[in-house]
Amino acid sequence: MRILIFGGTGSVGRLVIEEALSRRHQITALVRSPQKVGDLASRITVVQGDALDARAVDKALGGQDVVIYALGAGHVRYTTLFSESTRVLLTAMAQHAVRRLICVTGVGAGETKGHGGFLYDRILYPLFTKGIYADKDKQESLIRDSHTDWTIVRPAPFRKDKPAGPLRA
């Protein structure tokens, strides 16, 4: 299978790339900074570009079977990155007839709002992540309203060390 990954240099995206490679999939990663791909660069196709750039997304999407969206927010508190890049991606997917989208958002989006526990819900969310998750809610609405075959995944925070077991679908 040919898989395009958004966010391949982040902690989640890198795990996804490694797992997909172990299953012998062909991986393309759209990345802003190709040097961050590191040791994986020789095993995947790297397309330099921004997820908000329609031309870069179009270039990366050609010939793909599925898109895995794993972009993170970095260290920002408020953003429109998720909703805007999803608009760009959904348009390109329709043009290329790519129907399958797997999108990683996170606990706190959609129906999981308010399920993060006392510390997260009462302190971290209102002070640090409220703006990010408002945009993730917009992103999820765009995906639900699209004509794609979609799956939204809302994991709890990921750790950078090696996973305890294999990733499962």
PDB file of C-alpha atoms in Angstrom:
ATOM      1  CA  MET A   1       0.000   0.000   0.000  1.00  0.00           C
ATOM      2  CA  ARG A   2       1.188   3.532  -0.756  1.00  0.00           C
ATOM      3  CA  ILE A   3       0.757   5.776   2.274  1.00  0.00           C
ATOM      4  CA  LEU A   4       1.219   9.539   2.543  1.00  0.00           C
ATOM      5  CA  ILE A   5       1.994  10.722   6.057  1.00  0.00           C
ATOM      6  CA  PHE A   6       1.513  14.281   7.268  1.00  0.00           C
ATOM      7  CA  GLY A   7       3.603  14.916  10.380  1.00  0.00           C
ATOM      8  CA  GLY A   8       6.164  12.186   9.766  1.00  0.00           C
ATOM      9  CA  THR A   9       8.892  13.950  11.728  1.00  0.00           C
ATOM     10  CA  GLY A  10       6.844  14.152  14.930  1.00  0.00           C
ATOM     11  CA  SER A  11       6.662  11.554  17.671  1.00  0.00           C
ATOM     12  CA  VAL A  12       3.413   9.976  16.440  1.00  0.00           C
ATOM     13  CA  GLY A  13       4.261  10.245  12.745  1.00  0.00           C
ATOM     14  CA  ARG A  14       7.642   8.648  13.217  1.00  0.00           C
ATOM     15  CA  LEU A  15       6.088   5.667  15.013  1.00  0.00           C
ATOM     16  CA  VAL A  16       3.551   5.343  12.206  1.00  0.00           C
ATOM     17  CA  ILE A  17       6.302   5.401   9.561  1.00  0.00           C
ATOM     18  CA  GLU A  18       8.350   2.762  11.367  1.00  0.00           C
ATOM     19  CA  GLU A  19       5.331   0.481  11.775  1.00  0.00           C
ATOM     20  CA  ALA A  20       4.228   0.947   8.156  1.00  0.00           C
ATOM     21  CA  LEU A  21       7.735   0.149   6.921  1.00  0.00           C
ATOM     22  CA  SER A  22       7.816  -3.008   9.036  1.00  0.00           C
ATOM     23  CA  ARG A  23       4.643  -4.052   7.196  1.00  0.00           C
ATOM     24  CA  ARG A  24       6.320  -3.353   3.828  1.00  0.00           C
ATOM     25  CA  HIS A  25       4.210  -0.367   2.827  1.00  0.00           C
ATOM     26  CA  GLN A  26       5.584   2.347   0.551  1.00  0.00           C
ATOM     27  CA  ILE A  27       5.776   5.583   2.509  1.00  0.00           C
ATOM     28  CA  THR A  28       5.811   9.194   1.373  1.00  0.00           C
ATOM     29  CA  ALA A  29       6.164  11.898   4.009  1.00  0.00           C
ATOM     30  CA  LEU A  30       5.283  15.544   3.441  1.00  0.00           C
ATOM     31  CA  VAL A  31       7.661  17.455   5.708  1.00  0.00           C
ATOM     32  CA  ARG A  32       8.784  21.044   6.143  1.00  0.00           C
ATOM     33  CA  SER A  33      12.292  20.073   7.242  1.00  0.00           C
ATOM     34  CA  PRO A  34      13.663  17.000   5.408  1.00  0.00           C
ATOM     35  CA  GLN A  35      16.708  16.838   7.692  1.00  0.00           C
ATOM     36  CA  LYS A  36      14.375  15.908  10.574  1.00  0.00           C
ATOM     37  CA  VAL A  37      13.494  12.627   8.830  1.00  0.00           C
ATOM     38  CA  GLY A  38      16.959  11.399   9.818  1.00  0.00           C
ATOM     39  CA  ASP A  39      17.748   7.728   9.365  1.00  0.00           C
ATOM     40  CA  LEU A  40      14.363   7.009   7.757  1.00  0.00           C
ATOM     41  CA  ALA A  41      15.154   9.184   4.714  1.00  0.00           C
ATOM     42  CA  SER A  42      16.728   6.331   2.764  1.00  0.00           C
ATOM     43  CA  ARG A  43      13.662   4.107   3.266  1.00  0.00           C
ATOM     44  CA  ILE A  44      10.851   6.535   2.342  1.00  0.00           C
ATOM     45  CA  THR A  45      10.037   9.187  -0.235  1.00  0.00           C
ATOM     46  CA  VAL A  46      10.381  12.643   1.275  1.00  0.00           C
ATOM     47  CA  VAL A  47       8.485  15.581  -0.226  1.00  0.00           C
ATOM     48  CA  GLN A  48       9.491  18.936   1.182  1.00  0.00           C
ATOM     49  CA  GLY A  49       6.568  21.261   1.702  1.00  0.00           C
ATOM     50  CA  ASP A  50       4.001  22.687   4.026  1.00  0.00           C
ATOM     51  CA  ALA A  51       0.622  21.079   4.754  1.00  0.00           C
ATOM     52  CA  LEU A  52      -1.019  24.436   4.013  1.00  0.00           C
ATOM     53  CA  ASP A  53       0.533  24.641   0.522  1.00  0.00           C
ATOM     54  CA  ALA A  54      -1.924  23.155  -1.983  1.00  0.00           C
ATOM     55  CA  ARG A  55       0.827  22.566  -4.572  1.00  0.00           C
ATOM     56  CA  ALA A  56       3.029  20.661  -2.137  1.00  0.00           C
ATOM     57  CA  VAL A  57       0.084  18.568  -0.922  1.00  0.00           C
ATOM     58  CA  ASP A  58      -0.940  17.845  -4.523  1.00  0.00           C
ATOM     59  CA  LYS A  59       2.610  16.756  -5.384  1.00  0.00           C
ATOM     60  CA  ALA A  60       2.862  14.463  -2.349  1.00  0.00           C
ATOM     61  CA  LEU A  61      -0.596  12.945  -2.841  1.00  0.00           C
ATOM     62  CA  GLY A  62      -0.139  11.719  -6.400  1.00  0.00           C
ATOM     63  CA  GLY A  63      -0.293   7.913  -6.586  1.00  0.00           C
ATOM     64  CA  GLN A  64      -1.164   7.356  -2.916  1.00  0.00           C
ATOM     65  CA  ASP A  65      -3.749   4.906  -1.580  1.00  0.00           C
ATOM     66  CA  VAL A  66      -4.249   6.366   1.892  1.00  0.00           C
ATOM     67  CA  VAL A  67      -3.315   9.423   3.953  1.00  0.00           C
ATOM     68  CA  ILE A  68      -2.384   9.318   7.610  1.00  0.00           C
ATOM     69  CA  TYR A  69      -2.638  12.769   9.172  1.00  0.00           C
ATOM     70  CA  ALA A  70      -0.454  13.023  12.278  1.00  0.00           C
ATOM     71  CA  LEU A  71       0.468  16.708  12.414  1.00  0.00           C
ATOM     72  CA  GLY A  72       1.072  18.095  15.870  1.00  0.00           C
ATOM     73  CA  ALA A  73       0.714  21.614  17.230  1.00  0.00           C
ATOM     74  CA  GLY A  74       4.237  21.975  18.514  1.00  0.00           C
ATOM     75  CA  HIS A  75       4.427  24.639  21.189  1.00  0.00           C
ATOM     76  CA  VAL A  76       1.535  26.870  20.101  1.00  0.00           C
ATOM     77  CA  ARG A  77      -1.612  27.533  22.126  1.00  0.00           C
ATOM     78  CA  TYR A  78      -3.949  28.709  19.373  1.00  0.00           C
ATOM     79  CA  THR A  79      -3.915  27.580  15.786  1.00  0.00           C
ATOM     80  CA  THR A  80      -5.934  27.061  12.642  1.00  0.00           C
ATOM     81  CA  LEU A  81      -3.334  24.660  11.253  1.00  0.00           C
ATOM     82  CA  PHE A  82      -5.493  21.567  11.647  1.00  0.00           C
ATOM     83  CA  SER A  83      -8.663  22.863  10.020  1.00  0.00           C
ATOM     84  CA  GLU A  84      -6.896  24.795   7.248  1.00  0.00           C
ATOM     85  CA  SER A  85      -4.513  21.972   6.317  1.00  0.00           C
ATOM     86  CA  THR A  86      -7.406  19.504   6.375  1.00  0.00           C
ATOM     87  CA  ARG A  87      -9.332  21.694   3.908  1.00  0.00           C
ATOM     88  CA  VAL A  88      -6.308  21.673   1.597  1.00  0.00           C
ATOM     89  CA  LEU A  89      -5.864  17.917   2.011  1.00  0.00           C
ATOM     90  CA  LEU A  90      -9.531  17.022   1.420  1.00  0.00           C
ATOM     91  CA  THR A  91      -9.577  19.079  -1.783  1.00  0.00           C
ATOM     92  CA  ALA A  92      -6.450  17.330  -3.069  1.00  0.00           C
ATOM     93  CA  MET A  93      -7.774  13.918  -2.048  1.00  0.00           C
ATOM     94  CA  ALA A  94     -10.939  14.533  -4.094  1.00  0.00           C
ATOM     95  CA  GLN A  95      -8.864  15.603  -7.109  1.00  0.00           C
ATOM     96  CA  HIS A  96      -6.667  12.489  -6.884  1.00  0.00           C
ATOM     97  CA  ALA A  97      -9.539  10.131  -6.001  1.00  0.00           C
ATOM     98  CA  VAL A  98      -7.808   9.086  -2.767  1.00  0.00           C
ATOM     99  CA  ARG A  99     -10.641   8.040  -0.471  1.00  0.00           C
ATOM    100  CA  ARG A 100      -8.984   6.688   2.704  1.00  0.00           C
ATOM    101  CA  LEU A 101      -7.998   9.102   5.493  1.00  0.00           C
ATOM    102  CA  ILE A 102      -6.801   8.247   8.975  1.00  0.00           C
ATOM    103  CA  CYS A 103      -6.519  11.342  11.152  1.00  0.00           C
ATOM    104  CA  VAL A 104      -4.877  11.512  14.566  1.00  0.00           C
ATOM    105  CA  THR A 105      -6.404  14.241  16.724  1.00  0.00           C
ATOM    106  CA  GLY A 106      -6.340  13.512  20.451  1.00  0.00           C
ATOM    107  CA  VAL A 107      -8.224  13.044  23.671  1.00  0.00           C
ATOM    108  CA  GLY A 108     -10.023  16.331  24.223  1.00  0.00           C
ATOM    109  CA  ALA A 109     -11.466  16.617  20.712  1.00  0.00           C
ATOM    110  CA  GLY A 110     -15.053  15.852  19.838  1.00  0.00           C
ATOM    111  CA  GLU A 111     -16.911  13.573  22.218  1.00  0.00           C
ATOM    112  CA  THR A 112     -13.802  13.084  24.367  1.00  0.00           C
ATOM    113  CA  LYS A 113     -13.851  16.682  25.605  1.00  0.00           C
ATOM    114  CA  GLY A 114     -14.016  16.622  29.389  1.00  0.00           C
ATOM    115  CA  HIS A 115     -12.583  13.102  29.715  1.00  0.00           C
ATOM    116  CA  GLY A 116      -8.974  14.024  30.451  1.00  0.00           C
ATOM    117  CA  GLY A 117      -9.174  13.899  34.226  1.00  0.00           C
ATOM    118  CA  PHE A 118      -9.298  16.717  36.754  1.00  0.00           C
ATOM    119  CA  LEU A 119      -5.784  18.150  36.156  1.00  0.00           C
ATOM    120  CA  TYR A 120      -6.156  18.215  32.395  1.00  0.00           C
ATOM    121  CA  ASP A 121      -9.802  19.318  32.207  1.00  0.00           C
ATOM    122  CA  ARG A 122      -9.583  22.066  34.864  1.00  0.00           C
ATOM    123  CA  ILE A 123      -6.044  23.392  34.448  1.00  0.00           C
ATOM    124  CA  LEU A 124      -4.168  22.297  31.321  1.00  0.00           C
ATOM    125  CA  TYR A 125      -7.078  22.463  28.864  1.00  0.00           C
ATOM    126  CA  PRO A 126      -8.313  25.986  29.685  1.00  0.00           C
ATOM    127  CA  LEU A 127      -4.825  27.451  30.029  1.00  0.00           C
ATOM    128  CA  PHE A 128      -2.877  25.701  27.271  1.00  0.00           C
ATOM    129  CA  THR A 129      -4.828  23.562  24.802  1.00  0.00           C
ATOM    130  CA  LYS A 130      -8.325  25.042  24.473  1.00  0.00           C
ATOM    131  CA  GLY A 131      -7.488  26.874  21.225  1.00  0.00           C
ATOM    132  CA  ILE A 132      -5.794  23.847  19.707  1.00  0.00           C
ATOM    133  CA  TYR A 133      -8.736  21.595  20.465  1.00  0.00           C
ATOM    134  CA  ALA A 134     -11.247  24.120  19.128  1.00  0.00           C
ATOM    135  CA  ASP A 135      -9.408  23.840  15.810  1.00  0.00           C
ATOM    136  CA  LYS A 136      -9.260  20.043  16.054  1.00  0.00           C
ATOM    137  CA  ASP A 137     -13.054  20.073  16.489  1.00  0.00           C
ATOM    138  CA  LYS A 138     -13.330  22.088  13.245  1.00  0.00           C
ATOM    139  CA  GLN A 139     -10.964  19.614  11.596  1.00  0.00           C
ATOM    140  CA  GLU A 140     -13.050  16.639  12.676  1.00  0.00           C
ATOM    141  CA  SER A 141     -16.223  18.317  11.361  1.00  0.00           C
ATOM    142  CA  LEU A 142     -14.585  18.855   7.978  1.00  0.00           C
ATOM    143  CA  ILE A 143     -13.575  15.199   7.859  1.00  0.00           C
ATOM    144  CA  ARG A 144     -17.024  13.960   8.884  1.00  0.00           C
ATOM    145  CA  ASP A 145     -18.645  16.126   6.198  1.00  0.00           C
ATOM    146  CA  SER A 146     -16.236  14.918   3.498  1.00  0.00           C
ATOM    147  CA  HIS A 147     -16.710  12.104   1.026  1.00  0.00           C
ATOM    148  CA  THR A 148     -13.688  10.237   2.325  1.00  0.00           C
ATOM    149  CA  ASP A 149     -13.586   6.862   4.009  1.00  0.00           C
ATOM    150  CA  TRP A 150     -12.256   8.220   7.286  1.00  0.00           C
ATOM    151  CA  THR A 151     -11.113   7.085  10.696  1.00  0.00           C
ATOM    152  CA  ILE A 152     -10.400   9.562  13.494  1.00  0.00           C
ATOM    153  CA  VAL A 153      -8.029   8.373  16.210  1.00  0.00           C
ATOM    154  CA  ARG A 154      -7.853  10.195  19.552  1.00  0.00           C
ATOM    155  CA  PRO A 155      -4.930   8.799  21.500  1.00  0.00           C
ATOM    156  CA  ALA A 156      -3.783   9.975  24.884  1.00  0.00           C
ATOM    157  CA  PRO A 157      -0.382  11.711  24.839  1.00  0.00           C
ATOM    158  CA  PHE A 158       2.457   9.743  23.259  1.00  0.00           C
ATOM    159  CA  ARG A 159       5.818   9.196  24.858  1.00  0.00           C
ATOM    160  CA  LYS A 160       9.031   9.447  22.877  1.00  0.00           C
ATOM    161  CA  ASP A 161      10.552   6.215  24.168  1.00  0.00           C
ATOM    162  CA  LYS A 162      10.016   2.832  22.539  1.00  0.00           C
ATOM    163  CA  PRO A 163       6.438   1.509  22.685  1.00  0.00           C
ATOM    164  CA  ALA A 164       5.759  -1.361  25.066  1.00  0.00           C
ATOM    165  CA  GLY A 165       4.228  -3.511  22.341  1.00  0.00           C
ATOM    166  CA  PRO A 166       3.311  -3.535  18.683  1.00  0.00           C
ATOM    167  CA  LEU A 167       0.902  -0.974  17.269  1.00  0.00           C
ATOM    168  CA  ARG A 168      -2.421  -2.568  16.412  1.00  0.00           C
ATOM    169  CA  ALA A 169      -5.018  -1.523  13.865  1.00  0.00           C
TER     170      ALA A 169
END
